[in-house]
Each structure stands twice: as C-alpha cells, then as structure tokens.
mmCIF file of C-alpha atoms and ligand atoms in Angstrom:
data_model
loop_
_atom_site.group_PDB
_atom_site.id
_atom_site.type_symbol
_atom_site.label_atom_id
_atom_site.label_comp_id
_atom_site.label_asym_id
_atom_site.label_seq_id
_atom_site.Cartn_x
_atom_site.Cartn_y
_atom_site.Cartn_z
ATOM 1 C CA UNK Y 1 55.972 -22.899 41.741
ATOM 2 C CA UNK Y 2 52.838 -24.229 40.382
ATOM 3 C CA UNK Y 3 53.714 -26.446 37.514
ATOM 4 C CA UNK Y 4 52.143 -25.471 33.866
ATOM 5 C CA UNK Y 5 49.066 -27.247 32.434
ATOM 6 C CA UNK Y 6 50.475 -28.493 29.601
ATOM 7 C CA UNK Y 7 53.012 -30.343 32.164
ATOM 8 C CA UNK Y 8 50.325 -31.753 34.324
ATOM 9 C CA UNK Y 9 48.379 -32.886 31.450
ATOM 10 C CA UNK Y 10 51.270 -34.778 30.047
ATOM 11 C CA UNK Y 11 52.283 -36.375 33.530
ATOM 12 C CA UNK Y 12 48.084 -37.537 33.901
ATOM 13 C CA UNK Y 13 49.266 -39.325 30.088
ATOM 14 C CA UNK Y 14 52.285 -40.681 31.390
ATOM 15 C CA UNK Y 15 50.907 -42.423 34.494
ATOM 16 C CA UNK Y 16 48.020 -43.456 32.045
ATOM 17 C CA UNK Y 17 50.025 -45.243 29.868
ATOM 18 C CA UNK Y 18 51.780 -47.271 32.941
ATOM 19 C CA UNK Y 19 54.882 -44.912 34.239
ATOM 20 C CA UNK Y 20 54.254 -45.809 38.211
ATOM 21 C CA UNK Y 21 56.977 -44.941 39.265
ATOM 22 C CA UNK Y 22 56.349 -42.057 41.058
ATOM 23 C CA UNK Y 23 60.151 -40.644 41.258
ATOM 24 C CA UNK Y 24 60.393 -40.986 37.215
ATOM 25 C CA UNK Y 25 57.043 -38.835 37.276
ATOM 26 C CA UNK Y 26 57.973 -36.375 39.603
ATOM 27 C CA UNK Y 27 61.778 -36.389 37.252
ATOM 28 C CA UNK Y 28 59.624 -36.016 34.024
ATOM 29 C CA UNK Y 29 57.661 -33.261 35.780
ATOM 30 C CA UNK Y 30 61.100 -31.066 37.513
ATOM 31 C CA UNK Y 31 61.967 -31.162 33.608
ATOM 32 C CA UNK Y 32 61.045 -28.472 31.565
ATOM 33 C CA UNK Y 33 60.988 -30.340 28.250
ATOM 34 C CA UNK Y 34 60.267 -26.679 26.447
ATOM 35 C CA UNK Y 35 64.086 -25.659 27.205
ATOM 36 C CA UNK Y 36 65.112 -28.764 25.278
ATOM 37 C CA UNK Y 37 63.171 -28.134 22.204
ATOM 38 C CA UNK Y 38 64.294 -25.806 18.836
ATOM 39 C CA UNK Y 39 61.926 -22.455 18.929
ATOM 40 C CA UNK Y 40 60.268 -23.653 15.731
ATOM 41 C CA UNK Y 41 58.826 -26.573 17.543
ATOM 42 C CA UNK Y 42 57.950 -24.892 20.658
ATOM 43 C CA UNK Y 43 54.180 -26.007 20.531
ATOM 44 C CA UNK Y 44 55.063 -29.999 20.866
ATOM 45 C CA UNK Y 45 56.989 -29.807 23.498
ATOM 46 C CA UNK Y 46 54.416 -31.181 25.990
ATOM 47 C CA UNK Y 47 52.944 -33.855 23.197
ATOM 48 C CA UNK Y 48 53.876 -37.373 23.337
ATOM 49 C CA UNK Y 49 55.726 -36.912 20.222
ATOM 50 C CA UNK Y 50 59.473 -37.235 19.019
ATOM 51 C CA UNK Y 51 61.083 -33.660 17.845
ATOM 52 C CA UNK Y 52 63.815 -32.716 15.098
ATOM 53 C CA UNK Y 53 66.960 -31.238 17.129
ATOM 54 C CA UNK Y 54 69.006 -30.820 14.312
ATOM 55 C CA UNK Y 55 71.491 -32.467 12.299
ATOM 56 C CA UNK Y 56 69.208 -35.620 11.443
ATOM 57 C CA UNK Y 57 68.767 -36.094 14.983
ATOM 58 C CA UNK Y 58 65.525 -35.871 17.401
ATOM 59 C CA UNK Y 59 64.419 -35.759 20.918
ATOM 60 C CA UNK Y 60 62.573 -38.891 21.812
ATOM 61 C CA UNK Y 61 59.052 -38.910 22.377
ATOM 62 C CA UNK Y 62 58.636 -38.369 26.242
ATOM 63 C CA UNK Y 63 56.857 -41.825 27.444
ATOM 64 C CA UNK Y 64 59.946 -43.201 26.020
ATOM 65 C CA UNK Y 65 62.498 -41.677 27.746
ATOM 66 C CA UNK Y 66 59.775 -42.180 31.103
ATOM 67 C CA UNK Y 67 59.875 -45.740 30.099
ATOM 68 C CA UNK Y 68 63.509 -46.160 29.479
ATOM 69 C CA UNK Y 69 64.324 -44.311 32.511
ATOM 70 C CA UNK Y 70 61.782 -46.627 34.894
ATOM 71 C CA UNK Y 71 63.303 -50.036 32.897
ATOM 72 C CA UNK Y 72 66.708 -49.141 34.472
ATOM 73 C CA UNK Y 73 65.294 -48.870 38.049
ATOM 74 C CA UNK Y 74 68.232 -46.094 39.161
ATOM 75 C CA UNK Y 75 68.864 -45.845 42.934
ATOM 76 C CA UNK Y 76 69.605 -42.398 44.072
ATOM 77 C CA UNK Y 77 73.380 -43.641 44.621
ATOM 78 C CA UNK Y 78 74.083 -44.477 41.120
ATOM 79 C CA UNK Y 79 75.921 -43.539 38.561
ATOM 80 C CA UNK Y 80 74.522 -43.505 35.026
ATOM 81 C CA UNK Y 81 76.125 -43.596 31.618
ATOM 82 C CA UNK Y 82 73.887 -42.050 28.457
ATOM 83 C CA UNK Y 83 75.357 -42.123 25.026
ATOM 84 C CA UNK Y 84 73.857 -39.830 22.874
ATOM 85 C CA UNK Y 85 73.584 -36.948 24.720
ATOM 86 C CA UNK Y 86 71.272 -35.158 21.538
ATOM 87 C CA UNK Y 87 69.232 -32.510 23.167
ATOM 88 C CA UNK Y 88 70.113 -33.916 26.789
ATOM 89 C CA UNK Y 89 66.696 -33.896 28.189
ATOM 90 C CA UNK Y 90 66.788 -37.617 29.028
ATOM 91 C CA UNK Y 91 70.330 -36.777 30.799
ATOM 92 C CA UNK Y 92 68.240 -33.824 32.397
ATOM 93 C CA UNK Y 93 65.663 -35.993 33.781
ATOM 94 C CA UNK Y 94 68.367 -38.769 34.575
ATOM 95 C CA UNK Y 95 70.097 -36.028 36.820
ATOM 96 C CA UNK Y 96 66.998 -36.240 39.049
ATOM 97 C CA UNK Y 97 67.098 -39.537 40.222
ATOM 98 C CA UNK Y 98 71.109 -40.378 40.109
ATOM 99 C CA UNK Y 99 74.184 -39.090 42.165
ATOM 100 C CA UNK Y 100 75.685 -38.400 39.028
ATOM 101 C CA UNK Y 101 75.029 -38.664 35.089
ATOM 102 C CA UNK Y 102 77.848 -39.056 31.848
ATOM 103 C CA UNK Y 103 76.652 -38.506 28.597
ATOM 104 C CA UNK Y 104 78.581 -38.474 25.377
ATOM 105 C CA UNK Y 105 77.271 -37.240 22.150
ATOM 106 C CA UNK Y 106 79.203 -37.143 19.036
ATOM 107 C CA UNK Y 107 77.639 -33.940 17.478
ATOM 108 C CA UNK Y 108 79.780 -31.351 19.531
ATOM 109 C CA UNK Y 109 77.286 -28.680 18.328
ATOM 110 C CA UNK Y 110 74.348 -30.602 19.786
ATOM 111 C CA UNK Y 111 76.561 -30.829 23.205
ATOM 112 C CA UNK Y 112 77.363 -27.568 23.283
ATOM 113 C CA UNK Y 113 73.674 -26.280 23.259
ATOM 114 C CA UNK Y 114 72.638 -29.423 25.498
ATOM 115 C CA UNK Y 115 75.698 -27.922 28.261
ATOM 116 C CA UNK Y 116 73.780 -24.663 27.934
ATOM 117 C CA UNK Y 117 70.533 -25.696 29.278
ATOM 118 C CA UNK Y 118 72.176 -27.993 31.927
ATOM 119 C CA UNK Y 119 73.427 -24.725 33.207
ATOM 120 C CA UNK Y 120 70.434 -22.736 32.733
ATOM 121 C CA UNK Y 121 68.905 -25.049 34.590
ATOM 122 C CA UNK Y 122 71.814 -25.537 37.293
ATOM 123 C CA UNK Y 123 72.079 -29.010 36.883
ATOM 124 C CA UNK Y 124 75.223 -29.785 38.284
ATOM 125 C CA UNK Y 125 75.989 -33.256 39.109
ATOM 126 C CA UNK Y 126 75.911 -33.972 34.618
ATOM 127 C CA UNK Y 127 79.535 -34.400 33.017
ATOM 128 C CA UNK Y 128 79.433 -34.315 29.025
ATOM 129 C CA UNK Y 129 82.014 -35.342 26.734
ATOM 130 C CA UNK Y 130 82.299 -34.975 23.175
ATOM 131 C CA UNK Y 131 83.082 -38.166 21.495
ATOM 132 C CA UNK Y 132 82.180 -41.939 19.937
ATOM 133 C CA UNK Y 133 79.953 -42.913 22.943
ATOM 134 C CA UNK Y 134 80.686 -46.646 21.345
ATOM 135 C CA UNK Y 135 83.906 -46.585 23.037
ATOM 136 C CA UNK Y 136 82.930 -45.992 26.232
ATOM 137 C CA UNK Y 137 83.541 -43.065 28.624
ATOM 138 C CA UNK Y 138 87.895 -42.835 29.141
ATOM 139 C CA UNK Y 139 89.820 -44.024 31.783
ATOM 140 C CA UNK Y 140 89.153 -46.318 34.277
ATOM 141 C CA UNK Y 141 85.466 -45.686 35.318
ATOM 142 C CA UNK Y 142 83.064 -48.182 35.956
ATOM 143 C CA UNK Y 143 78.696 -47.424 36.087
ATOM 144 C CA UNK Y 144 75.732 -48.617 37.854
ATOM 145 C CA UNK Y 145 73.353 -47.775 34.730
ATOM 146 C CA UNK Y 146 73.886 -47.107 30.853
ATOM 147 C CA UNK Y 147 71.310 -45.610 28.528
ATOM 148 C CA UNK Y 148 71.862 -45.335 24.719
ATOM 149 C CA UNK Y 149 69.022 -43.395 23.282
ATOM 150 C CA UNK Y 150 70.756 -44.353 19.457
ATOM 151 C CA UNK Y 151 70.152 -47.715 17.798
ATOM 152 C CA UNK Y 152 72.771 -50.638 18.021
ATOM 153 C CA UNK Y 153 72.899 -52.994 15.380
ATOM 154 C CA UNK Y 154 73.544 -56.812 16.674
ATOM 155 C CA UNK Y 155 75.382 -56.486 20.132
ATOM 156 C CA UNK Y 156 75.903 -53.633 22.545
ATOM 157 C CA UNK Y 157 79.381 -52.173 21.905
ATOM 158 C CA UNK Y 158 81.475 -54.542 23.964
ATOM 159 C CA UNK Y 159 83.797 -51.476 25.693
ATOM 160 C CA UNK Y 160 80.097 -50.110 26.834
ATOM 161 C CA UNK Y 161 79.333 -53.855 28.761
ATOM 162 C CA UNK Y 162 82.936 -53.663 29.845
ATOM 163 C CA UNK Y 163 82.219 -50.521 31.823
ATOM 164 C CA UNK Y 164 78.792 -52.221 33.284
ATOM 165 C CA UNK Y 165 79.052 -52.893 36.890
ATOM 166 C CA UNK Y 166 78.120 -56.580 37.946
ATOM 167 C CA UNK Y 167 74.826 -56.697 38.983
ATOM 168 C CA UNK Y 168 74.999 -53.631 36.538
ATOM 169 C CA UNK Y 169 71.455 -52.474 33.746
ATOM 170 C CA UNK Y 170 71.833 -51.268 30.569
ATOM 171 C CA UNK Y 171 68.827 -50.391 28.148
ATOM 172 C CA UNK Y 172 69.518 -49.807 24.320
ATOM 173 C CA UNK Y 173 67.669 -50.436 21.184
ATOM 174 C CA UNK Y 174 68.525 -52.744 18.863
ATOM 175 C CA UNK Y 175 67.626 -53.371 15.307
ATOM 176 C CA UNK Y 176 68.971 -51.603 11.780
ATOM 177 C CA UNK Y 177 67.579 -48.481 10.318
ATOM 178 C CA UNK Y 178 64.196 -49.073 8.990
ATOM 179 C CA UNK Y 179 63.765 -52.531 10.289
ATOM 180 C CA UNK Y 180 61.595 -53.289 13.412
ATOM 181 C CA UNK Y 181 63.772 -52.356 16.558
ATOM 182 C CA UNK Y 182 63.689 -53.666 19.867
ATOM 183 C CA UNK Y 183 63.846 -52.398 23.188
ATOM 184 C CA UNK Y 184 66.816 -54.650 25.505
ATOM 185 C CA UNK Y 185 67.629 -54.090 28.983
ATOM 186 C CA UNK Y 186 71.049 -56.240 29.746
ATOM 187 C CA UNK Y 187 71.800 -57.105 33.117
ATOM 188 C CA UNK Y 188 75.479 -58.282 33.730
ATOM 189 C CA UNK Y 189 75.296 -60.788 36.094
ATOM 190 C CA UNK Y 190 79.213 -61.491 36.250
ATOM 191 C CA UNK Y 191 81.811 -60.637 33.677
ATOM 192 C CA UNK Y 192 80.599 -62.627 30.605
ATOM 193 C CA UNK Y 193 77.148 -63.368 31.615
ATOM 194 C CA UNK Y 194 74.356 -60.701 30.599
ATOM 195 C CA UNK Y 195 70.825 -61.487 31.367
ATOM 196 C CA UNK Y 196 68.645 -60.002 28.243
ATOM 197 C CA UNK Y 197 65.079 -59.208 27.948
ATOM 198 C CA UNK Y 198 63.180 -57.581 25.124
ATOM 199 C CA UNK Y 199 60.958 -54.748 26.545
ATOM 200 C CA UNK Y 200 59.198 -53.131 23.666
ATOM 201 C CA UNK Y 201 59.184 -52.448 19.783
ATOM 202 C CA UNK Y 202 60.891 -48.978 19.266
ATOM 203 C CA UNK Y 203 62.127 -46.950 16.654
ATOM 204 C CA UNK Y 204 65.571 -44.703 17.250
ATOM 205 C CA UNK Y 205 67.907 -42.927 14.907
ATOM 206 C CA UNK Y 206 71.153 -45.023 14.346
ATOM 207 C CA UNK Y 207 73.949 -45.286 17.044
ATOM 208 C CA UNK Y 208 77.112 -44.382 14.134
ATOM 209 C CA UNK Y 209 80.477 -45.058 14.895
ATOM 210 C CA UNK Y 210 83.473 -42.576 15.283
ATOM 211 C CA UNK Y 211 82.728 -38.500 15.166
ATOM 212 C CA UNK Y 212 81.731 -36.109 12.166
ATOM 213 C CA UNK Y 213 84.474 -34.135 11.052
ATOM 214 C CA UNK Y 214 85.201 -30.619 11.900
ATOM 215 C CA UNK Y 215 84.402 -29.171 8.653
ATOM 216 C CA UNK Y 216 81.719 -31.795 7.964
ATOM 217 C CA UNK Y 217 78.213 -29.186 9.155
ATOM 218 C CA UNK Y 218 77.089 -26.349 7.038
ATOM 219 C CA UNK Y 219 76.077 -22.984 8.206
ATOM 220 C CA UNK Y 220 72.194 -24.674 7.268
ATOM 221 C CA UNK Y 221 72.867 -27.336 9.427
ATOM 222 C CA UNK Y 222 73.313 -24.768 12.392
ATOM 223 C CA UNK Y 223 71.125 -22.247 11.728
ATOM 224 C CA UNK Y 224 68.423 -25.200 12.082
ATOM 225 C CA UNK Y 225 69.256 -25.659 15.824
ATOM 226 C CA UNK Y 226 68.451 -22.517 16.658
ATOM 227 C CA UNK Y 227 66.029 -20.597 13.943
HETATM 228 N N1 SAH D 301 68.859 -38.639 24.476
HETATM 229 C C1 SAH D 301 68.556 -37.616 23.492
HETATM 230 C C2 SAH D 301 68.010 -38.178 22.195
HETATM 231 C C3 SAH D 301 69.120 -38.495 21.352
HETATM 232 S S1 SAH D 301 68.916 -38.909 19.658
HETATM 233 C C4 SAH D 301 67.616 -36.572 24.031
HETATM 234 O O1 SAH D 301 67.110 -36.717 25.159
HETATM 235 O O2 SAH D 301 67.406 -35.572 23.335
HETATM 236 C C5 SAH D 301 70.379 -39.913 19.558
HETATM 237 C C6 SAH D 301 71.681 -39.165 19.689
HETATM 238 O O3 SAH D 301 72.724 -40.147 19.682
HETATM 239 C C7 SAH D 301 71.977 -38.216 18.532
HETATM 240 O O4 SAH D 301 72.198 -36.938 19.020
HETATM 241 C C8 SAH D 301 73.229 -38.820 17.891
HETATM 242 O O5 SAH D 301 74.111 -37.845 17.384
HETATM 243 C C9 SAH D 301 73.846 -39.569 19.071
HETATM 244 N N2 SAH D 301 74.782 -40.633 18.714
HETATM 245 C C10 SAH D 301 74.693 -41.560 17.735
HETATM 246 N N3 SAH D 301 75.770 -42.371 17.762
HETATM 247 C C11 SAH D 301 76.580 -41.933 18.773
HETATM 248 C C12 SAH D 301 77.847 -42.344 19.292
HETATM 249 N N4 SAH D 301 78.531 -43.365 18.778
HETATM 250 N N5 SAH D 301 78.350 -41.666 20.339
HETATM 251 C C13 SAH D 301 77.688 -40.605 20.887
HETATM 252 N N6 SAH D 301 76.503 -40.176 20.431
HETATM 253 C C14 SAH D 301 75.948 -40.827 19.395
#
C-alpha cells in the first residue's frame, strides 16, 4: 500500500526535527493518526499539532509522542506500560515496536472509543484497563518501559516505579498546570536508585488522581467525541 502524502510529508518533518530512529519512523508511519482523531478535526491530523479528544483532553502533538517513544529506547521483547490511554494513538504506535503494550485511562468513554480503533486496526498484542493509572496496573506484573502522556506533579507515583523493572525506563512530564513542565526519563538502576535526566520543556494536560464518576459526563461531553 503506498502510504498517503500527507503521511510522508509528516515523517520527512519528523526525521527533520531529529527522530533517527528509523523503527519509531517506520511505527509513526504504520499509524494512521486520522483514525485517532474526532471528525471535526480531520484536517490536522497529519500537522505537528496537539488535538481536542474530548472531555478536556487532547492527542499530543506527533513529534512528541516520536520523541517520547525514541527516549524510552523499547526492544522488540518488551513490555510497555502507558497511562493515559486518551485517544491511544501513542499505545498504537507503541504496539509496533513492543511484544506487548498496557494502557490505562481513566475516562472509560475515551477507552472505549480508543479499544475500537485498536480493533479496527487489528492491533492485538494492546490490553486496556479502565482505571487510576497512578496506581499502577493490578496484580503482580512487572514492565520493561512506562509512558505517562499526563503531567505528574513532584515525583512519579511511587506504585508506577514499583512496577519498573531494574535496569527498567520510564518517561513522564513533570511540572503543575500552567507552570513550565519538564520532560524526565527515570531509569531504575536497583530498587531505590533512579537515574533522572531532564529531556525537554513540554506542556501536558494534568495526570488527576482516582476516576470520574459514573454520572459525572453530560450528553455534550459525548456528543463532542464523536460530532
Ligand atoms: N496518550 C494519549 C494522549 C493522552 S492525554 C494519546 O495518544 O492520545 C492524557 C490522558 O491521560 C487523558 O486522556 C487523561 O484522561 C489521562 N489521565 C490523566 N490522569 C490519569 C490517571 N491517573 N490514570 C489514567 N489516565 C489518566
């Protein structure tokens, strides 16, 4: 299948802004960003812009989630946690370069229509969970990788380090709404010592603790992911 323009065009930016990795290109490239994007928006979804999802939340700009995804340097082996699932294009391109990919997202409507395009696109080796990604994934499971595509304030929640492998990457930004955020890739290099290193100013919607209640959307707030 010969890939669209628009695609090409953004992979040329990509690689122009310093993505070199060639497998995160060609993982950016096998992901159609379009299917991840509300109809309304449909014309940015090759521009190196962020995109409104839905319930306050948005799709990051792609040479971030290139970026992120490089930073964690994922072998095909691995297995990668993502909290905040949102649109689950990062977890999309993730699926690309891991064995196997967890994401939790704490807006069970935005899960629900990011489990529809995994399927549409037969993705198959991403398992979703509906939840306070702050609290880690249940049970007894351990991970290679973690992404959090939501801002932290202060520390990484400590059940998400817990879960880190040693020898172990995670990359999350840091900082408080509205102030300048940061970038941090942790490494754990046994199990209370984290390497850290501050990769680049960012700006992220707010990792929140716990899950919105049931009742808590309106039909507006619904009708906007899909209008
Ligand atoms: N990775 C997403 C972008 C997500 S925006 C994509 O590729 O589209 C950040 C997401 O984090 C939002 O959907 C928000 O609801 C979610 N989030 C914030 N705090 C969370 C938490 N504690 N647990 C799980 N998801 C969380």
């Amino acid at each position: 299948m010969t890939p669209d323009p628009s695609v090409i065009r953004l992979i040329i930016h990509l690689r122009q802004a310093g993505i070199t990795n060639t497998e995160v290109l060609s993982a950016m490239e096998r992901t159609p960003r379009d299917y991840f994007i509300p109809p309304h928006f449909q014309v940015h979804a090759y521009e190196d812009q962020a995109v409104p999802i839905g319930l306050g939340q948005t799709i990051s700009q792609p040479y971030i989630v290139a970026y992120m995804t490089q930073e964690l340097k994922i072998e095909k082996i691995h297995t990668v946690l993502e909290i905040g699932t949102g649109s689950g294009y990062q977890a999309a391109v993730l699926s690309h370069l891991a064995r196997r990919v967890y994401t939790i997202e704490r807006h069970k409507p935005l899960l629900e229509l990011a489990e529809q395009r995994f399927q549409e696109l037969k993705l198959r080796n991403i398992t979703t969970l509906a939840g306070d990604g702050t609290k880690g994934w249940p049970g007894e499971q351990s991970f290679d990788r973690m992404i959090v595509t939501a801002a932290c304030e202060g520390e990484p929640p400590v059940s998400l380090l817990a879960q880190l492998k040693i020898g172990g990457m995670m990359v999350i930004p840091v900082g408080a709404q509205g102030q300048p955020q940061t970038l941090k890739r942790y490494k754990k290099e046994s199990e209370d010592v984290f390497a850290v290193q501050n990769l680049l100013p960012v700006r992220f919607v707010p990792l929140l603790p716990d899950v919105p209640r049931n009742n808590s959307y309106s039909s507006g707030d619904l009708e906007e992911l899909t209008a």
